[in-house]
C-alpha cells in the first residue's frame, strides 16, 4: 500500500501569554503547505493533529521550532493514503485539553514520565493503581491489561471520579495513560495537587507505546481510538477495523454494522433510540448530501459536524 500522507499528532504544555497573536501566522503556515486538521492554542500550550505530505509536516515542525518555546514539542506520526481531515483550523481555547479545574498547570508540576520500554514493568507492579484516563467509548475498543476504566463521558469528569474512588493515603502509586500523552500529563498534575505521592504517566501515550514496543511483548489489548477519519489503529499503527457513526460520533464495530439499528450516517446501535429528532433529521440530510456528492464523483467532508469535531478534539490528546 502506498502511504503518502503523514498524520502528525503534536502537543506541548508551555506558557504562551501571546497565544492569540500566534493564531493567524500558524494558520497561514498550515494553509500555505496544504496541511489539514486542527490545532488548539491556549495560554497553557498547543495541541492537535494535522496531516500533510512529508515535506509539509517537516515545514510545519521547522516553523514551530523557530520559536524556542516549541523546542522539544512532543509529536508522533502515522501514515495513510489520503488526508484523514477535510479542513484546516487553528482554534483559541481556555485549555488545550479540558479538565475544568483551575490552577492545574503541567508547566509547573507534573508526574513522572515513563518511557514505553519501561511501561510494562510499572503496570505489572501489584502496588500500582493503573488508570485509563480516556473516555468510555475509547476504552471499550482497547486498553492495557489490568487497567481501571473510570467510565467517564468526558475528561471533565475525571476529577470527580478520582475524588469519589481514590484516597492519597491508601493509593500510594498511580500510573495513568491516554492516547498521545496530553490528558494523562494534565491528570498527573491534578493528582499531585490532590496529594497523591507517586504519580506516573506513559510518555507519548498509547501511540508511542505501540510504535516502540514489539507486539509480542505488548500488554495492550484491542485497537486504539484516534481523533481522525481512520477512527482506530492497530498495534502496527495501520488503520483498524472500526468505522464511526456520523450521527453520534461513536466508533462502530463490524458487529455494530450488522445491526438492524445501523443506518450509514444516520444511526447505530449506540444512538438509534437516544438522539433527538432534530439531530437525526440533520444526519439524514447530511447523508443525502454525501450520497449526492459521491454520485457526482465530488469530494465531501464525510458528514462531520464541526461542533462535534471540535468537542472531540478538546477531549483528545493529539
mmCIF file with all atom_site columns, N, CA and C in Angstrom, residues 7-11 23 26-27 30 35-41 46-51 60 84-93 96 227-228 304 306 309-314 316-318:
data_model
loop_
_atom_site.group_PDB
_atom_site.id
_atom_site.type_symbol
_atom_site.label_atom_id
_atom_site.label_alt_id
_atom_site.label_comp_id
_atom_site.label_asym_id
_atom_site.label_entity_id
_atom_site.label_seq_id
_atom_site.pdbx_PDB_ins_code
_atom_site.Cartn_x
_atom_site.Cartn_y
_atom_site.Cartn_z
_atom_site.occupancy
_atom_site.B_iso_or_equiv
_atom_site.pdbx_formal_charge
_atom_site.auth_seq_id
_atom_site.auth_comp_id
_atom_site.auth_asym_id
_atom_site.auth_atom_id
_atom_site.pdbx_PDB_model_num
ATOM 1   N N  . UNK A 1 7   ? 0.339   11.713 9.177  1.00 0.00 ? 7   UNK A N  1
ATOM 2   C CA . UNK A 1 7   ? -0.577  12.214 10.208 1.00 0.00 ? 7   UNK A CA 1
ATOM 3   C C  . UNK A 1 7   ? 0.262   12.514 11.442 1.00 0.00 ? 7   UNK A C  1
ATOM 4   N N  . UNK A 1 8   ? 0.343   13.786 11.810 1.00 0.00 ? 8   UNK A N  1
ATOM 5   C CA . UNK A 1 8   ? 1.196   14.205 12.922 1.00 0.00 ? 8   UNK A CA 1
ATOM 6   C C  . UNK A 1 8   ? 0.344   14.673 14.103 1.00 0.00 ? 8   UNK A C  1
ATOM 7   N N  . UNK A 1 9   ? 0.467   13.958 15.217 1.00 0.00 ? 9   UNK A N  1
ATOM 8   C CA . UNK A 1 9   ? -0.192  14.354 16.457 1.00 0.00 ? 9   UNK A CA 1
ATOM 9   C C  . UNK A 1 9   ? 0.845   15.063 17.312 1.00 0.00 ? 9   UNK A C  1
ATOM 10  N N  . UNK A 1 10  ? 0.539   16.266 17.745 1.00 0.00 ? 10  UNK A N  1
ATOM 11  C CA . UNK A 1 10  ? 1.541   17.035 18.483 1.00 0.00 ? 10  UNK A CA 1
ATOM 12  C C  . UNK A 1 10  ? 0.910   17.831 19.622 1.00 0.00 ? 10  UNK A C  1
ATOM 13  N N  . UNK A 1 11  ? 1.711   18.039 20.659 1.00 0.00 ? 11  UNK A N  1
ATOM 14  C CA . UNK A 1 11  ? 1.276   18.906 21.752 1.00 0.00 ? 11  UNK A CA 1
ATOM 15  C C  . UNK A 1 11  ? 2.473   19.325 22.571 1.00 0.00 ? 11  UNK A C  1
ATOM 16  N N  . UNK A 1 23  ? -2.235  32.777 16.348 1.00 0.00 ? 23  UNK A N  1
ATOM 17  C CA . UNK A 1 23  ? -3.231  32.060 15.546 1.00 0.00 ? 23  UNK A CA 1
ATOM 18  C C  . UNK A 1 23  ? -3.070  32.297 14.048 1.00 0.00 ? 23  UNK A C  1
ATOM 19  N N  . UNK A 1 26  ? 0.175   30.921 12.364 1.00 0.00 ? 26  UNK A N  1
ATOM 20  C CA . UNK A 1 26  ? 0.151   29.461 12.363 1.00 0.00 ? 26  UNK A CA 1
ATOM 21  C C  . UNK A 1 26  ? -0.834  28.941 11.314 1.00 0.00 ? 26  UNK A C  1
ATOM 22  N N  . UNK A 1 27  ? -2.003  29.567 11.245 1.00 0.00 ? 27  UNK A N  1
ATOM 23  C CA . UNK A 1 27  ? -2.994  29.167 10.252 1.00 0.00 ? 27  UNK A CA 1
ATOM 24  C C  . UNK A 1 27  ? -2.461  29.369 8.839  1.00 0.00 ? 27  UNK A C  1
ATOM 25  N N  . UNK A 1 30  ? -0.076  26.560 7.968  1.00 0.00 ? 30  UNK A N  1
ATOM 26  C CA . UNK A 1 30  ? -0.792  25.332 7.634  1.00 0.00 ? 30  UNK A CA 1
ATOM 27  C C  . UNK A 1 30  ? -1.346  25.393 6.212  1.00 0.00 ? 30  UNK A C  1
ATOM 28  N N  . UNK A 1 35  ? -1.775  21.729 4.641  1.00 0.00 ? 35  UNK A N  1
ATOM 29  C CA . UNK A 1 35  ? -1.906  20.855 5.799  1.00 0.00 ? 35  UNK A CA 1
ATOM 30  C C  . UNK A 1 35  ? -3.343  20.923 6.306  1.00 0.00 ? 35  UNK A C  1
ATOM 31  N N  . UNK A 1 36  ? -3.949  19.766 6.518  1.00 0.00 ? 36  UNK A N  1
ATOM 32  C CA . UNK A 1 36  ? -5.322  19.682 7.013  1.00 0.00 ? 36  UNK A CA 1
ATOM 33  C C  . UNK A 1 36  ? -5.313  19.290 8.483  1.00 0.00 ? 36  UNK A C  1
ATOM 34  N N  . UNK A 1 37  ? -6.421  19.579 9.160  1.00 0.00 ? 37  UNK A N  1
ATOM 35  C CA . UNK A 1 37  ? -6.543  19.219 10.562 1.00 0.00 ? 37  UNK A CA 1
ATOM 36  C C  . UNK A 1 37  ? -6.781  20.434 11.433 1.00 0.00 ? 37  UNK A C  1
ATOM 37  N N  . UNK A 1 38  ? -6.717  20.245 12.740 1.00 0.00 ? 38  UNK A N  1
ATOM 38  C CA . UNK A 1 38  ? -6.998  21.315 13.689 1.00 0.00 ? 38  UNK A CA 1
ATOM 39  C C  . UNK A 1 38  ? -5.929  21.374 14.772 1.00 0.00 ? 38  UNK A C  1
ATOM 40  N N  . UNK A 1 39  ? -5.478  22.581 15.064 1.00 0.00 ? 39  UNK A N  1
ATOM 41  C CA . UNK A 1 39  ? -4.580  22.825 16.182 1.00 0.00 ? 39  UNK A CA 1
ATOM 42  C C  . UNK A 1 39  ? -5.278  23.754 17.172 1.00 0.00 ? 39  UNK A C  1
ATOM 43  N N  . UNK A 1 40  ? -5.103  23.481 18.451 1.00 0.00 ? 40  UNK A N  1
ATOM 44  C CA . UNK A 1 40  ? -5.658  24.316 19.509 1.00 0.00 ? 40  UNK A CA 1
ATOM 45  C C  . UNK A 1 40  ? -4.533  25.098 20.171 1.00 0.00 ? 40  UNK A C  1
ATOM 46  N N  . UNK A 1 41  ? -4.778  26.372 20.413 1.00 0.00 ? 41  UNK A N  1
ATOM 47  C CA . UNK A 1 41  ? -3.833  27.222 21.134 1.00 0.00 ? 41  UNK A CA 1
ATOM 48  C C  . UNK A 1 41  ? -4.504  27.756 22.393 1.00 0.00 ? 41  UNK A C  1
ATOM 49  N N  . UNK A 1 46  ? -0.099  24.140 23.194 1.00 0.00 ? 46  UNK A N  1
ATOM 50  C CA . UNK A 1 46  ? -0.604  23.807 21.869 1.00 0.00 ? 46  UNK A CA 1
ATOM 51  C C  . UNK A 1 46  ? -0.953  22.325 21.817 1.00 0.00 ? 46  UNK A C  1
ATOM 52  N N  . UNK A 1 47  ? -1.981  21.974 21.048 1.00 0.00 ? 47  UNK A N  1
ATOM 53  C CA . UNK A 1 47  ? -2.420  20.579 20.942 1.00 0.00 ? 47  UNK A CA 1
ATOM 54  C C  . UNK A 1 47  ? -3.167  20.402 19.624 1.00 0.00 ? 47  UNK A C  1
ATOM 55  N N  . UNK A 1 48  ? -3.000  19.250 18.991 1.00 0.00 ? 48  UNK A N  1
ATOM 56  C CA . UNK A 1 48  ? -3.788  18.973 17.805 1.00 0.00 ? 48  UNK A CA 1
ATOM 57  C C  . UNK A 1 48  ? -3.208  17.868 16.952 1.00 0.00 ? 48  UNK A C  1
ATOM 58  N N  . UNK A 1 49  ? -3.927  17.539 15.896 1.00 0.00 ? 49  UNK A N  1
ATOM 59  C CA . UNK A 1 49  ? -3.483  16.540 14.934 1.00 0.00 ? 49  UNK A CA 1
ATOM 60  C C  . UNK A 1 49  ? -3.709  17.094 13.533 1.00 0.00 ? 49  UNK A C  1
ATOM 61  N N  . UNK A 1 50  ? -2.705  16.980 12.691 1.00 0.00 ? 50  UNK A N  1
ATOM 62  C CA . UNK A 1 50  ? -2.772  17.500 11.328 1.00 0.00 ? 50  UNK A CA 1
ATOM 63  C C  . UNK A 1 50  ? -2.210  16.468 10.364 1.00 0.00 ? 50  UNK A C  1
ATOM 64  N N  . UNK A 1 51  ? -2.477  16.670 9.081  1.00 0.00 ? 51  UNK A N  1
ATOM 65  C CA . UNK A 1 51  ? -1.972  15.742 8.074  1.00 0.00 ? 51  UNK A CA 1
ATOM 66  C C  . UNK A 1 51  ? -1.470  16.505 6.859  1.00 0.00 ? 51  UNK A C  1
ATOM 67  N N  . UNK A 1 60  ? 6.080   22.514 8.802  1.00 0.00 ? 60  UNK A N  1
ATOM 68  C CA . UNK A 1 60  ? 5.356   22.958 9.996  1.00 0.00 ? 60  UNK A CA 1
ATOM 69  C C  . UNK A 1 60  ? 6.230   22.816 11.238 1.00 0.00 ? 60  UNK A C  1
ATOM 70  N N  . UNK A 1 84  ? -6.842  12.379 6.348  1.00 0.00 ? 84  UNK A N  1
ATOM 71  C CA . UNK A 1 84  ? -7.938  11.954 7.214  1.00 0.00 ? 84  UNK A CA 1
ATOM 72  C C  . UNK A 1 84  ? -8.760  13.138 7.716  1.00 0.00 ? 84  UNK A C  1
ATOM 73  N N  . UNK A 1 85  ? -8.382  14.355 7.339  1.00 0.00 ? 85  UNK A N  1
ATOM 74  C CA . UNK A 1 85  ? -9.116  15.566 7.701  1.00 0.00 ? 85  UNK A CA 1
ATOM 75  C C  . UNK A 1 85  ? -9.528  16.297 6.425  1.00 0.00 ? 85  UNK A C  1
ATOM 76  N N  . UNK A 1 86  ? -10.526 17.160 6.550  1.00 0.00 ? 86  UNK A N  1
ATOM 77  C CA . UNK A 1 86  ? -11.031 17.880 5.380  1.00 0.00 ? 86  UNK A CA 1
ATOM 78  C C  . UNK A 1 86  ? -10.831 19.382 5.471  1.00 0.00 ? 86  UNK A C  1
ATOM 79  N N  . UNK A 1 87  ? -10.575 19.886 6.673  1.00 0.00 ? 87  UNK A N  1
ATOM 80  C CA . UNK A 1 87  ? -10.477 21.334 6.862  1.00 0.00 ? 87  UNK A CA 1
ATOM 81  C C  . UNK A 1 87  ? -9.182  21.686 7.584  1.00 0.00 ? 87  UNK A C  1
ATOM 82  N N  . UNK A 1 88  ? -8.870  22.965 7.557  1.00 0.00 ? 88  UNK A N  1
ATOM 83  C CA . UNK A 1 88  ? -7.683  23.480 8.237  1.00 0.00 ? 88  UNK A CA 1
ATOM 84  C C  . UNK A 1 88  ? -8.114  24.543 9.232  1.00 0.00 ? 88  UNK A C  1
ATOM 85  N N  . UNK A 1 89  ? -7.826  24.310 10.528 1.00 0.00 ? 89  UNK A N  1
ATOM 86  C CA . UNK A 1 89  ? -8.286  25.240 11.552 1.00 0.00 ? 89  UNK A CA 1
ATOM 87  C C  . UNK A 1 89  ? -7.244  25.425 12.643 1.00 0.00 ? 89  UNK A C  1
ATOM 88  N N  . UNK A 1 90  ? -7.207  26.635 13.183 1.00 0.00 ? 90  UNK A N  1
ATOM 89  C CA . UNK A 1 90  ? -6.466  26.922 14.410 1.00 0.00 ? 90  UNK A CA 1
ATOM 90  C C  . UNK A 1 90  ? -7.456  27.601 15.345 1.00 0.00 ? 90  UNK A C  1
ATOM 91  N N  . UNK A 1 91  ? -7.725  26.977 16.495 1.00 0.00 ? 91  UNK A N  1
ATOM 92  C CA . UNK A 1 91  ? -8.744  27.473 17.406 1.00 0.00 ? 91  UNK A CA 1
ATOM 93  C C  . UNK A 1 91  ? -8.111  27.948 18.713 1.00 0.00 ? 91  UNK A C  1
ATOM 94  N N  . UNK A 1 92  ? -8.653  29.023 19.253 1.00 0.00 ? 92  UNK A N  1
ATOM 95  C CA . UNK A 1 92  ? -8.206  29.562 20.533 1.00 0.00 ? 92  UNK A CA 1
ATOM 96  C C  . UNK A 1 92  ? -9.088  29.008 21.652 1.00 0.00 ? 92  UNK A C  1
ATOM 97  N N  . UNK A 1 93  ? -8.445  28.500 22.721 1.00 0.00 ? 93  UNK A N  1
ATOM 98  C CA . UNK A 1 93  ? -9.176  27.853 23.802 1.00 0.00 ? 93  UNK A CA 1
ATOM 99  C C  . UNK A 1 93  ? -8.662  28.298 25.168 1.00 0.00 ? 93  UNK A C  1
ATOM 100 N N  . UNK A 1 96  ? -5.921  23.506 26.392 1.00 0.00 ? 96  UNK A N  1
ATOM 101 C CA . UNK A 1 96  ? -5.674  22.690 25.196 1.00 0.00 ? 96  UNK A CA 1
ATOM 102 C C  . UNK A 1 96  ? -6.218  21.274 25.371 1.00 0.00 ? 96  UNK A C  1
ATOM 103 N N  . UNK A 1 227 ? -8.428  10.437 16.843 1.00 0.00 ? 227 UNK A N  1
ATOM 104 C CA . UNK A 1 227 ? -9.383  11.503 16.566 1.00 0.00 ? 227 UNK A CA 1
ATOM 105 C C  . UNK A 1 227 ? -9.255  12.018 15.132 1.00 0.00 ? 227 UNK A C  1
ATOM 106 N N  . UNK A 1 228 ? -9.373  11.089 14.185 1.00 0.00 ? 228 UNK A N  1
ATOM 107 C CA . UNK A 1 228 ? -9.419  11.467 12.775 1.00 0.00 ? 228 UNK A CA 1
ATOM 108 C C  . UNK A 1 228 ? -10.217 10.404 12.036 1.00 0.00 ? 228 UNK A C  1
ATOM 109 N N  . UNK A 1 304 ? -19.027 15.257 8.760  1.00 0.00 ? 304 UNK A N  1
ATOM 110 C CA . UNK A 1 304 ? -18.502 15.746 10.030 1.00 0.00 ? 304 UNK A CA 1
ATOM 111 C C  . UNK A 1 304 ? -19.224 17.005 10.476 1.00 0.00 ? 304 UNK A C  1
ATOM 112 N N  . UNK A 1 306 ? -18.968 20.121 12.471 1.00 0.00 ? 306 UNK A N  1
ATOM 113 C CA . UNK A 1 306 ? -17.837 20.874 13.012 1.00 0.00 ? 306 UNK A CA 1
ATOM 114 C C  . UNK A 1 306 ? -17.894 21.048 14.522 1.00 0.00 ? 306 UNK A C  1
ATOM 115 N N  . UNK A 1 309 ? -16.858 17.728 16.023 1.00 0.00 ? 309 UNK A N  1
ATOM 116 C CA . UNK A 1 309 ? -15.429 17.505 15.802 1.00 0.00 ? 309 UNK A CA 1
ATOM 117 C C  . UNK A 1 309 ? -14.599 18.347 16.764 1.00 0.00 ? 309 UNK A C  1
ATOM 118 N N  . UNK A 1 310 ? -14.987 19.609 16.954 1.00 0.00 ? 310 UNK A N  1
ATOM 119 C CA . UNK A 1 310 ? -14.260 20.477 17.876 1.00 0.00 ? 310 UNK A CA 1
ATOM 120 C C  . UNK A 1 310 ? -14.342 19.944 19.302 1.00 0.00 ? 310 UNK A C  1
ATOM 121 N N  . UNK A 1 311 ? -15.526 19.450 19.685 1.00 0.00 ? 311 UNK A N  1
ATOM 122 C CA . UNK A 1 311 ? -15.696 18.897 21.028 1.00 0.00 ? 311 UNK A CA 1
ATOM 123 C C  . UNK A 1 311 ? -14.819 17.679 21.231 1.00 0.00 ? 311 UNK A C  1
ATOM 124 N N  . UNK A 1 312 ? -14.785 16.800 20.205 1.00 0.00 ? 312 UNK A N  1
ATOM 125 C CA . UNK A 1 312 ? -13.954 15.600 20.292 1.00 0.00 ? 312 UNK A CA 1
ATOM 126 C C  . UNK A 1 312 ? -12.488 15.965 20.412 1.00 0.00 ? 312 UNK A C  1
ATOM 127 N N  . UNK A 1 313 ? -12.060 16.971 19.645 1.00 0.00 ? 313 UNK A N  1
ATOM 128 C CA . UNK A 1 313 ? -10.651 17.348 19.683 1.00 0.00 ? 313 UNK A CA 1
ATOM 129 C C  . UNK A 1 313 ? -10.262 17.875 21.049 1.00 0.00 ? 313 UNK A C  1
ATOM 130 N N  . UNK A 1 314 ? -11.164 18.630 21.692 1.00 0.00 ? 314 UNK A N  1
ATOM 131 C CA . UNK A 1 314 ? -10.874 19.124 23.028 1.00 0.00 ? 314 UNK A CA 1
ATOM 132 C C  . UNK A 1 314 ? -10.689 17.975 24.011 1.00 0.00 ? 314 UNK A C  1
ATOM 133 N N  . UNK A 1 316 ? -9.500  15.082 23.026 1.00 0.00 ? 316 UNK A N  1
ATOM 134 C CA . UNK A 1 316 ? -8.406  14.240 22.533 1.00 0.00 ? 316 UNK A CA 1
ATOM 135 C C  . UNK A 1 316 ? -7.087  14.662 23.148 1.00 0.00 ? 316 UNK A C  1
ATOM 136 N N  . UNK A 1 317 ? -6.057  13.903 22.841 1.00 0.00 ? 317 UNK A N  1
ATOM 137 C CA . UNK A 1 317 ? -4.733  14.268 23.326 1.00 0.00 ? 317 UNK A CA 1
ATOM 138 C C  . UNK A 1 317 ? -3.722  14.111 22.216 1.00 0.00 ? 317 UNK A C  1
ATOM 139 N N  . UNK A 1 318 ? -4.107  14.621 21.077 1.00 0.00 ? 318 UNK A N  1
ATOM 140 C CA . UNK A 1 318 ? -3.211  14.658 19.942 1.00 0.00 ? 318 UNK A CA 1
ATOM 141 C C  . UNK A 1 318 ? -2.615  13.313 19.659 1.00 0.00 ? 318 UNK A C  1
#
